[in-house]
mmCIF file of C-alpha atoms in Angstrom:
data_model
loop_
_atom_site.group_PDB
_atom_site.id
_atom_site.type_symbol
_atom_site.label_atom_id
_atom_site.label_comp_id
_atom_site.label_asym_id
_atom_site.label_seq_id
_atom_site.Cartn_x
_atom_site.Cartn_y
_atom_site.Cartn_z
ATOM 1 C CA ALA A 179 -1.574 26.733 15.813
ATOM 2 C CA THR A 180 -0.912 22.978 15.707
ATOM 3 C CA LYS A 181 1.796 23.173 13.041
ATOM 4 C CA GLY A 182 4.513 23.479 15.716
ATOM 5 C CA PHE A 183 3.450 20.348 17.631
ATOM 6 C CA ASP A 184 5.222 17.071 16.841
ATOM 7 C CA VAL A 185 3.622 13.978 18.362
ATOM 8 C CA THR A 186 5.336 11.513 16.006
ATOM 9 C CA ASP A 187 7.131 9.717 18.847
ATOM 10 C CA LEU A 188 3.812 9.079 20.606
ATOM 11 C CA LEU A 189 1.922 7.665 17.613
ATOM 12 C CA PRO A 190 3.290 4.081 17.797
ATOM 13 C CA GLU A 191 1.941 3.946 21.365
ATOM 14 C CA VAL A 192 -1.691 4.268 20.208
ATOM 15 C CA LYS A 193 -3.292 0.948 21.180
ATOM 16 C CA THR A 194 -6.628 1.107 19.389
ATOM 17 C CA THR A 195 -7.602 0.889 15.750
ATOM 18 C CA THR A 196 -7.672 4.474 14.519
ATOM 19 C CA LEU A 197 -9.417 6.275 11.669
ATOM 20 C CA VAL A 198 -7.509 9.243 10.252
ATOM 21 C CA LEU A 199 -9.837 11.545 8.297
ATOM 22 C CA HIS A 200 -8.174 13.993 5.924
ATOM 23 C CA ARG A 201 -9.529 16.545 3.451
ATOM 24 C CA ARG A 202 -7.497 16.398 0.233
ATOM 25 C CA GLN A 203 -7.655 20.118 -0.516
ATOM 26 C CA LEU A 204 -6.277 21.243 2.847
ATOM 27 C CA PRO A 205 -3.080 23.262 2.409
ATOM 28 C CA PHE A 206 -1.826 21.886 5.743
ATOM 29 C CA PRO A 207 -1.463 19.130 6.565
ATOM 30 C CA THR A 208 -0.979 17.764 3.068
ATOM 31 C CA VAL A 209 -2.218 14.347 1.934
ATOM 32 C CA ASP A 210 1.366 13.046 2.138
ATOM 33 C CA GLU A 211 1.625 14.279 5.727
ATOM 34 C CA ALA A 212 -1.682 12.594 6.602
ATOM 35 C CA MET A 213 -0.435 9.341 5.037
ATOM 36 C CA ASN A 214 2.784 9.617 7.038
ATOM 37 C CA LEU A 215 0.852 10.251 10.252
ATOM 38 C CA ALA A 216 -1.389 7.231 9.628
ATOM 39 C CA SER A 217 1.636 5.030 8.902
ATOM 40 C CA TRP A 218 3.001 5.693 12.405
ATOM 41 C CA ILE A 219 -0.190 4.544 14.156
ATOM 42 C CA PRO A 220 -0.618 0.767 14.497
ATOM 43 C CA ASN A 221 -3.835 -0.385 12.788
ATOM 44 C CA ALA A 222 -4.622 3.085 11.427
ATOM 45 C CA ARG A 223 -6.888 3.583 8.428
ATOM 46 C CA LEU A 224 -6.578 6.732 6.345
ATOM 47 C CA ALA A 225 -9.789 8.062 4.799
ATOM 48 C CA PRO A 226 -8.972 10.839 2.326
ATOM 49 C CA LEU A 227 -12.062 12.988 1.723
ATOM 50 C CA GLU A 228 -12.771 15.761 -0.770
ATOM 51 C CA GLY A 229 -12.870 19.333 0.481
ATOM 52 C CA ALA A 230 -10.852 21.816 2.495
ATOM 53 C CA ALA A 231 -12.763 21.917 5.801
ATOM 54 C CA LEU A 232 -10.409 21.163 8.690
ATOM 55 C CA ALA A 233 -13.149 20.092 11.112
ATOM 56 C CA PRO A 234 -14.823 16.797 10.149
ATOM 57 C CA TYR A 235 -18.285 18.200 10.956
ATOM 58 C CA LEU A 236 -17.891 20.923 8.302
ATOM 59 C CA GLY A 237 -18.212 20.254 4.595
ATOM 60 C CA ASP A 238 -19.524 16.988 3.165
ATOM 61 C CA MET A 239 -20.887 15.237 6.264
ATOM 62 C CA GLU A 240 -22.212 12.309 4.212
ATOM 63 C CA ALA A 241 -18.652 11.397 3.181
ATOM 64 C CA VAL A 242 -17.485 11.669 6.802
ATOM 65 C CA THR A 243 -20.264 9.487 8.205
ATOM 66 C CA SER A 244 -19.814 6.983 5.377
ATOM 67 C CA ALA A 245 -16.071 6.717 6.124
ATOM 68 C CA ILE A 246 -16.782 6.262 9.837
ATOM 69 C CA ASP A 247 -19.499 3.649 9.213
ATOM 70 C CA LYS A 248 -17.200 1.714 6.895
ATOM 71 C CA PHE A 249 -14.336 1.938 9.397
ATOM 72 C CA LEU A 250 -16.481 0.667 12.269
ATOM 73 C CA GLY A 251 -17.745 -2.230 10.154
ATOM 74 C CA GLU A 252 -14.195 -3.185 9.092
ATOM 75 C CA SER A 253 -12.957 -3.052 12.683
ATOM 76 C CA GLU A 254 -15.699 -5.410 13.860
ATOM 77 C CA GLU A 255 -15.012 -7.839 10.991
ATOM 78 C CA ALA A 256 -11.255 -7.829 11.631
ATOM 79 C CA ALA A 257 -11.740 -8.393 15.364
ATOM 80 C CA ALA A 258 -14.138 -11.284 14.750
ATOM 81 C CA GLY A 259 -11.669 -13.156 12.520
ATOM 82 C CA ALA A 260 -8.484 -12.414 14.443
ATOM 83 C CA GLU A 261 -6.568 -15.184 16.141
ATOM 84 C CA PRO A 262 -5.236 -13.847 19.468
ATOM 85 C CA PRO A 263 -1.530 -14.609 19.909
ATOM 86 C CA GLU A 264 -0.266 -16.275 23.060
ATOM 87 C CA ALA A 265 2.241 -14.238 25.034
ATOM 88 C CA GLY A 266 5.744 -14.993 23.761
ATOM 89 C CA ALA A 267 4.420 -17.228 20.983
ATOM 90 C CA PHE A 268 6.213 -17.587 17.654
ATOM 91 C CA ARG A 269 4.571 -15.489 14.938
ATOM 92 C CA THR A 270 5.124 -15.346 11.183
ATOM 93 C CA ILE A 271 4.711 -11.915 9.607
ATOM 94 C CA LEU A 272 3.376 -11.359 6.081
ATOM 95 C CA PHE A 273 3.648 -8.020 4.281
ATOM 96 C CA THR A 274 1.649 -7.103 1.179
ATOM 97 C CA ASP A 275 2.222 -4.067 -1.011
ATOM 98 C CA ILE A 276 0.579 -2.890 -4.225
ATOM 99 C CA GLU A 277 3.336 -2.351 -6.775
ATOM 100 C CA GLY A 278 3.408 1.148 -8.239
ATOM 101 C CA SER A 279 0.496 2.493 -6.203
ATOM 102 C CA THR A 280 1.645 6.111 -6.557
ATOM 103 C CA ALA A 281 1.845 5.810 -10.351
ATOM 104 C CA LEU A 282 -1.511 4.017 -10.294
ATOM 105 C CA THR A 283 -3.087 6.937 -8.411
ATOM 106 C CA ASP A 284 -1.509 9.453 -10.789
ATOM 107 C CA ARG A 285 -2.814 7.514 -13.793
ATOM 108 C CA LEU A 286 -6.352 6.746 -12.547
ATOM 109 C CA GLY A 287 -7.044 9.631 -10.192
ATOM 110 C CA ASP A 288 -7.801 9.449 -6.487
ATOM 111 C CA ALA A 289 -11.351 8.071 -6.671
ATOM 112 C CA LYS A 290 -10.658 5.156 -9.033
ATOM 113 C CA ALA A 291 -7.371 4.324 -7.308
ATOM 114 C CA ARG A 292 -9.168 4.307 -3.944
ATOM 115 C CA ASP A 293 -11.722 1.839 -5.367
ATOM 116 C CA LEU A 294 -8.848 -0.480 -6.335
ATOM 117 C CA LEU A 295 -7.295 -0.079 -2.883
ATOM 118 C CA ARG A 296 -10.609 -0.997 -1.248
ATOM 119 C CA GLU A 297 -10.822 -4.074 -3.473
ATOM 120 C CA HIS A 298 -7.280 -4.995 -2.389
ATOM 121 C CA GLU A 299 -8.203 -4.492 1.275
ATOM 122 C CA ARG A 300 -11.344 -6.623 0.949
ATOM 123 C CA THR A 301 -9.484 -9.471 -0.787
ATOM 124 C CA VAL A 302 -6.602 -9.501 1.700
ATOM 125 C CA ARG A 303 -8.936 -9.338 4.718
ATOM 126 C CA GLU A 304 -10.989 -12.262 3.390
ATOM 127 C CA ALA A 305 -7.808 -14.334 2.978
ATOM 128 C CA LEU A 306 -6.556 -13.370 6.446
ATOM 129 C CA LYS A 307 -9.851 -14.446 7.985
ATOM 130 C CA ALA A 308 -9.876 -17.737 6.054
ATOM 131 C CA HIS A 309 -6.302 -18.601 7.090
ATOM 132 C CA GLY A 310 -6.270 -17.463 10.721
ATOM 133 C CA GLY A 311 -4.246 -14.307 10.125
ATOM 134 C CA SER A 312 -4.401 -11.188 12.256
ATOM 135 C CA GLU A 313 -4.216 -7.766 10.650
ATOM 136 C CA VAL A 314 -1.463 -5.919 12.494
ATOM 137 C CA LYS A 315 -1.341 -2.747 10.426
ATOM 138 C CA THR A 316 -2.424 -1.320 7.094
ATOM 139 C CA MET A 317 -0.732 1.605 5.420
ATOM 140 C CA GLY A 318 -2.880 2.576 2.469
ATOM 141 C CA ASP A 319 -1.504 0.219 -0.162
ATOM 142 C CA GLY A 320 -0.256 -2.631 2.001
ATOM 143 C CA PHE A 321 -0.803 -4.836 5.013
ATOM 144 C CA MET A 322 1.251 -6.272 7.826
ATOM 145 C CA ALA A 323 -0.333 -9.490 9.079
ATOM 146 C CA SER A 324 0.593 -12.023 11.740
ATOM 147 C CA PHE A 325 0.114 -15.810 11.770
ATOM 148 C CA SER A 326 0.688 -18.537 14.338
ATOM 149 C CA SER A 327 2.642 -20.585 11.788
ATOM 150 C CA ALA A 328 4.655 -20.160 8.615
ATOM 151 C CA THR A 329 2.365 -22.669 6.898
ATOM 152 C CA LYS A 330 -0.720 -20.531 7.551
ATOM 153 C CA ALA A 331 1.109 -17.436 6.299
ATOM 154 C CA LEU A 332 2.197 -19.203 3.102
ATOM 155 C CA GLU A 333 -1.270 -20.620 2.497
ATOM 156 C CA CYS A 334 -2.719 -17.143 2.935
ATOM 157 C CA ALA A 335 -0.130 -15.621 0.565
ATOM 158 C CA ILE A 336 -0.969 -18.248 -2.057
ATOM 159 C CA ALA A 337 -4.704 -17.600 -1.641
ATOM 160 C CA ILE A 338 -4.127 -13.857 -2.077
ATOM 161 C CA GLN A 339 -2.002 -14.435 -5.195
ATOM 162 C CA ARG A 340 -4.661 -16.713 -6.682
ATOM 163 C CA ALA A 341 -7.455 -14.247 -5.919
ATOM 164 C CA PHE A 342 -5.604 -11.402 -7.630
ATOM 165 C CA ALA A 343 -4.566 -13.574 -10.591
ATOM 166 C CA GLU A 344 -8.214 -14.529 -11.122
ATOM 167 C CA ARG A 345 -9.354 -10.935 -10.698
ATOM 168 C CA ASN A 346 -6.688 -9.561 -13.048
ATOM 169 C CA GLU A 347 -7.715 -11.909 -15.891
ATOM 170 C CA SER A 348 -10.878 -9.903 -16.533
ATOM 171 C CA ALA A 349 -10.148 -6.538 -14.899
ATOM 172 C CA PRO A 350 -9.346 -3.482 -17.019
ATOM 173 C CA GLU A 351 -6.766 -2.364 -14.435
ATOM 174 C CA PRO A 352 -4.669 -5.172 -12.916
ATOM 175 C CA ILE A 353 -3.534 -5.002 -9.306
ATOM 176 C CA LYS A 354 0.053 -6.197 -8.971
ATOM 177 C CA LEU A 355 0.890 -7.289 -5.471
ATOM 178 C CA GLU A 356 4.231 -7.889 -3.802
ATOM 179 C CA MET A 357 4.400 -10.063 -0.687
ATOM 180 C CA ARG A 358 7.185 -10.686 1.787
#
């Protein structure tokens, strides 16, 4: 019934941090369609869950409540560390992206790849908080962040690079990150 509705043009207008829950085994919408939907919503988080139940209250409720609890905790942490921009103020934007994330998921499987993505998210969020960055948007394997100065953005990028270099020295699966 909802397949004919297209709300894509409205999604960028969503003004609150949003959790998109999706069951991986659903025939429609597909995981790719859920990822696309989440990418259109500012500050959206996609939580892919096992199962084929369309309604979140059907199927594995523990996974649903865990995803919601984690999402609410992340939202509070991000809000606490965010530096509110002044109206019309200059901002420097930093983008991060895990190189080859699709191939990584194919190679490791969804669960292990998701663990690496969560590690990436944790590391980037810690650096943003430490360097006064504001998380603007996350799209699964990358972030868009905002800073009040180019210096803060560069310092944050360097801190992220150092954290991943240190992590990758002893990790069985390195995370390669691209930043712009």
